[in-house]
Amino acid sequence: MNWMAWTLPSALFFIAIASILLTMTVFEILKPCVERKGFLPISTTRGDRLFIGLLSSAYIHLLFLGITDLSIWIPFTLSVFWLAILLRWG
């Protein structure tokens, strides 16, 4: 693991992603979902919304890192809120 300069925020980000994937996998096995339409323009399952949320969270981080020198905790917080909104109402 010496090839990457791990910081606490980046480690927490990847731990959170792994935890979310594990939780969603167990939840999907115990209670399979059905497609529904929320504010997204397509019908999605929980897994679809999770994928869209994780992908858009990566874009939030990249955009934020590209245009500012502020703390990484800001896009991390934005991403958590965005993912929660997307999973609930997306």
PDB file of C-alpha atoms in Angstrom:
ATOM      1  CA  MET A   1       0.000   0.000   0.000  1.00  0.00           C
ATOM      2  CA  ASN A   2       3.034   2.306  -0.064  1.00  0.00           C
ATOM      3  CA  TRP A   3       2.421   3.194  -3.718  1.00  0.00           C
ATOM      4  CA  MET A   4      -0.406   5.571  -2.754  1.00  0.00           C
ATOM      5  CA  ALA A   5      -0.216   8.480  -0.344  1.00  0.00           C
ATOM      6  CA  TRP A   6      -3.283   7.639   1.744  1.00  0.00           C
ATOM      7  CA  THR A   7      -4.882  10.427   3.692  1.00  0.00           C
ATOM      8  CA  LEU A   8      -7.669  10.059   6.205  1.00  0.00           C
ATOM      9  CA  PRO A   9     -10.328  11.557   3.888  1.00  0.00           C
ATOM     10  CA  SER A  10      -9.372   9.332   0.929  1.00  0.00           C
ATOM     11  CA  ALA A  11      -9.253   6.224   3.121  1.00  0.00           C
ATOM     12  CA  LEU A  12     -12.657   7.047   4.619  1.00  0.00           C
ATOM     13  CA  PHE A  13     -14.074   7.615   1.157  1.00  0.00           C
ATOM     14  CA  PHE A  14     -13.039   4.169  -0.076  1.00  0.00           C
ATOM     15  CA  ILE A  15     -14.064   2.488   3.179  1.00  0.00           C
ATOM     16  CA  ALA A  16     -17.474   4.133   2.847  1.00  0.00           C
ATOM     17  CA  ILE A  17     -17.857   2.906  -0.746  1.00  0.00           C
ATOM     18  CA  ALA A  18     -16.929  -0.656   0.245  1.00  0.00           C
ATOM     19  CA  SER A  19     -19.353  -0.529   3.193  1.00  0.00           C
ATOM     20  CA  ILE A  20     -22.174   0.791   1.018  1.00  0.00           C
ATOM     21  CA  LEU A  21     -21.608  -1.923  -1.588  1.00  0.00           C
ATOM     22  CA  LEU A  22     -21.596  -4.642   1.065  1.00  0.00           C
ATOM     23  CA  THR A  23     -24.723  -3.258   2.738  1.00  0.00           C
ATOM     24  CA  MET A  24     -26.588  -2.918  -0.555  1.00  0.00           C
ATOM     25  CA  THR A  25     -25.636  -6.462  -1.563  1.00  0.00           C
ATOM     26  CA  VAL A  26     -26.964  -7.920   1.686  1.00  0.00           C
ATOM     27  CA  PHE A  27     -30.084  -5.727   1.514  1.00  0.00           C
ATOM     28  CA  GLU A  28     -30.734  -6.815  -2.092  1.00  0.00           C
ATOM     29  CA  ILE A  29     -30.443 -10.489  -1.141  1.00  0.00           C
ATOM     30  CA  LEU A  30     -32.786 -10.110   1.823  1.00  0.00           C
ATOM     31  CA  LYS A  31     -35.310  -7.818   0.130  1.00  0.00           C
ATOM     32  CA  PRO A  32     -35.133  -7.679  -3.688  1.00  0.00           C
ATOM     33  CA  CYS A  33     -36.262  -4.370  -5.122  1.00  0.00           C
ATOM     34  CA  VAL A  34     -38.505  -3.395  -7.998  1.00  0.00           C
ATOM     35  CA  GLU A  35     -37.917  -0.646 -10.524  1.00  0.00           C
ATOM     36  CA  ARG A  36     -39.437   2.731  -9.754  1.00  0.00           C
ATOM     37  CA  LYS A  37     -39.374   6.217 -11.170  1.00  0.00           C
ATOM     38  CA  GLY A  38     -38.304   9.125  -8.990  1.00  0.00           C
ATOM     39  CA  PHE A  39     -36.863  12.472 -10.043  1.00  0.00           C
ATOM     40  CA  LEU A  40     -34.436  10.755 -12.421  1.00  0.00           C
ATOM     41  CA  PRO A  41     -35.765  10.600 -15.989  1.00  0.00           C
ATOM     42  CA  ILE A  42     -35.524   6.772 -16.056  1.00  0.00           C
ATOM     43  CA  SER A  43     -36.919   3.872 -14.064  1.00  0.00           C
ATOM     44  CA  THR A  44     -34.221   2.602 -11.722  1.00  0.00           C
ATOM     45  CA  THR A  45     -33.530  -0.081  -9.149  1.00  0.00           C
ATOM     46  CA  ARG A  46     -31.608   0.478  -5.906  1.00  0.00           C
ATOM     47  CA  GLY A  47     -28.459  -0.784  -7.600  1.00  0.00           C
ATOM     48  CA  ASP A  48     -28.912   1.616 -10.520  1.00  0.00           C
ATOM     49  CA  ARG A  49     -29.330   4.558  -8.164  1.00  0.00           C
ATOM     50  CA  LEU A  50     -26.286   3.454  -6.164  1.00  0.00           C
ATOM     51  CA  PHE A  51     -24.166   3.249  -9.316  1.00  0.00           C
ATOM     52  CA  ILE A  52     -25.365   6.654 -10.523  1.00  0.00           C
ATOM     53  CA  GLY A  53     -24.726   8.092  -7.064  1.00  0.00           C
ATOM     54  CA  LEU A  54     -21.202   6.687  -6.785  1.00  0.00           C
ATOM     55  CA  LEU A  55     -20.322   7.812 -10.294  1.00  0.00           C
ATOM     56  CA  SER A  56     -21.651  11.313  -9.718  1.00  0.00           C
ATOM     57  CA  SER A  57     -19.834  11.447  -6.352  1.00  0.00           C
ATOM     58  CA  ALA A  58     -16.577  10.735  -8.169  1.00  0.00           C
ATOM     59  CA  TYR A  59     -17.350  13.603 -10.560  1.00  0.00           C
ATOM     60  CA  ILE A  60     -18.149  15.906  -7.639  1.00  0.00           C
ATOM     61  CA  HIS A  61     -14.750  15.098  -6.113  1.00  0.00           C
ATOM     62  CA  LEU A  62     -12.856  15.506  -9.382  1.00  0.00           C
ATOM     63  CA  LEU A  63     -14.570  18.788 -10.204  1.00  0.00           C
ATOM     64  CA  PHE A  64     -13.983  20.141  -6.722  1.00  0.00           C
ATOM     65  CA  LEU A  65     -10.313  19.109  -6.726  1.00  0.00           C
ATOM     66  CA  GLY A  66      -9.848  20.622 -10.166  1.00  0.00           C
ATOM     67  CA  ILE A  67     -11.221  24.057  -9.361  1.00  0.00           C
ATOM     68  CA  THR A  68     -10.380  24.669  -5.670  1.00  0.00           C
ATOM     69  CA  ASP A  69      -7.698  24.101  -3.068  1.00  0.00           C
ATOM     70  CA  LEU A  70     -10.161  23.756  -0.206  1.00  0.00           C
ATOM     71  CA  SER A  71     -10.481  20.765   2.095  1.00  0.00           C
ATOM     72  CA  ILE A  72     -11.540  17.420   0.634  1.00  0.00           C
ATOM     73  CA  TRP A  73     -14.158  17.179   3.410  1.00  0.00           C
ATOM     74  CA  ILE A  74     -16.398  19.592   1.498  1.00  0.00           C
ATOM     75  CA  PRO A  75     -16.965  17.371  -1.576  1.00  0.00           C
ATOM     76  CA  PHE A  76     -17.090  14.330   0.728  1.00  0.00           C
ATOM     77  CA  THR A  77     -19.992  15.910   2.619  1.00  0.00           C
ATOM     78  CA  LEU A  78     -21.698  16.984  -0.615  1.00  0.00           C
ATOM     79  CA  SER A  79     -21.325  13.460  -1.996  1.00  0.00           C
ATOM     80  CA  VAL A  80     -22.839  11.852   1.104  1.00  0.00           C
ATOM     81  CA  PHE A  81     -25.860  14.159   0.935  1.00  0.00           C
ATOM     82  CA  TRP A  82     -26.221  13.659  -2.839  1.00  0.00           C
ATOM     83  CA  LEU A  83     -26.052   9.869  -2.486  1.00  0.00           C
ATOM     84  CA  ALA A  84     -28.652   9.883   0.295  1.00  0.00           C
ATOM     85  CA  ILE A  85     -31.016  12.066  -1.766  1.00  0.00           C
ATOM     86  CA  LEU A  86     -30.502   9.945  -4.869  1.00  0.00           C
ATOM     87  CA  LEU A  87     -31.082   6.656  -3.073  1.00  0.00           C
ATOM     88  CA  ARG A  88     -34.218   7.942  -1.357  1.00  0.00           C
ATOM     89  CA  TRP A  89     -35.939   9.989  -4.051  1.00  0.00           C
ATOM     90  CA  GLY A  90     -33.998   9.273  -7.272  1.00  0.00           C
TER      91      GLY A  90
END
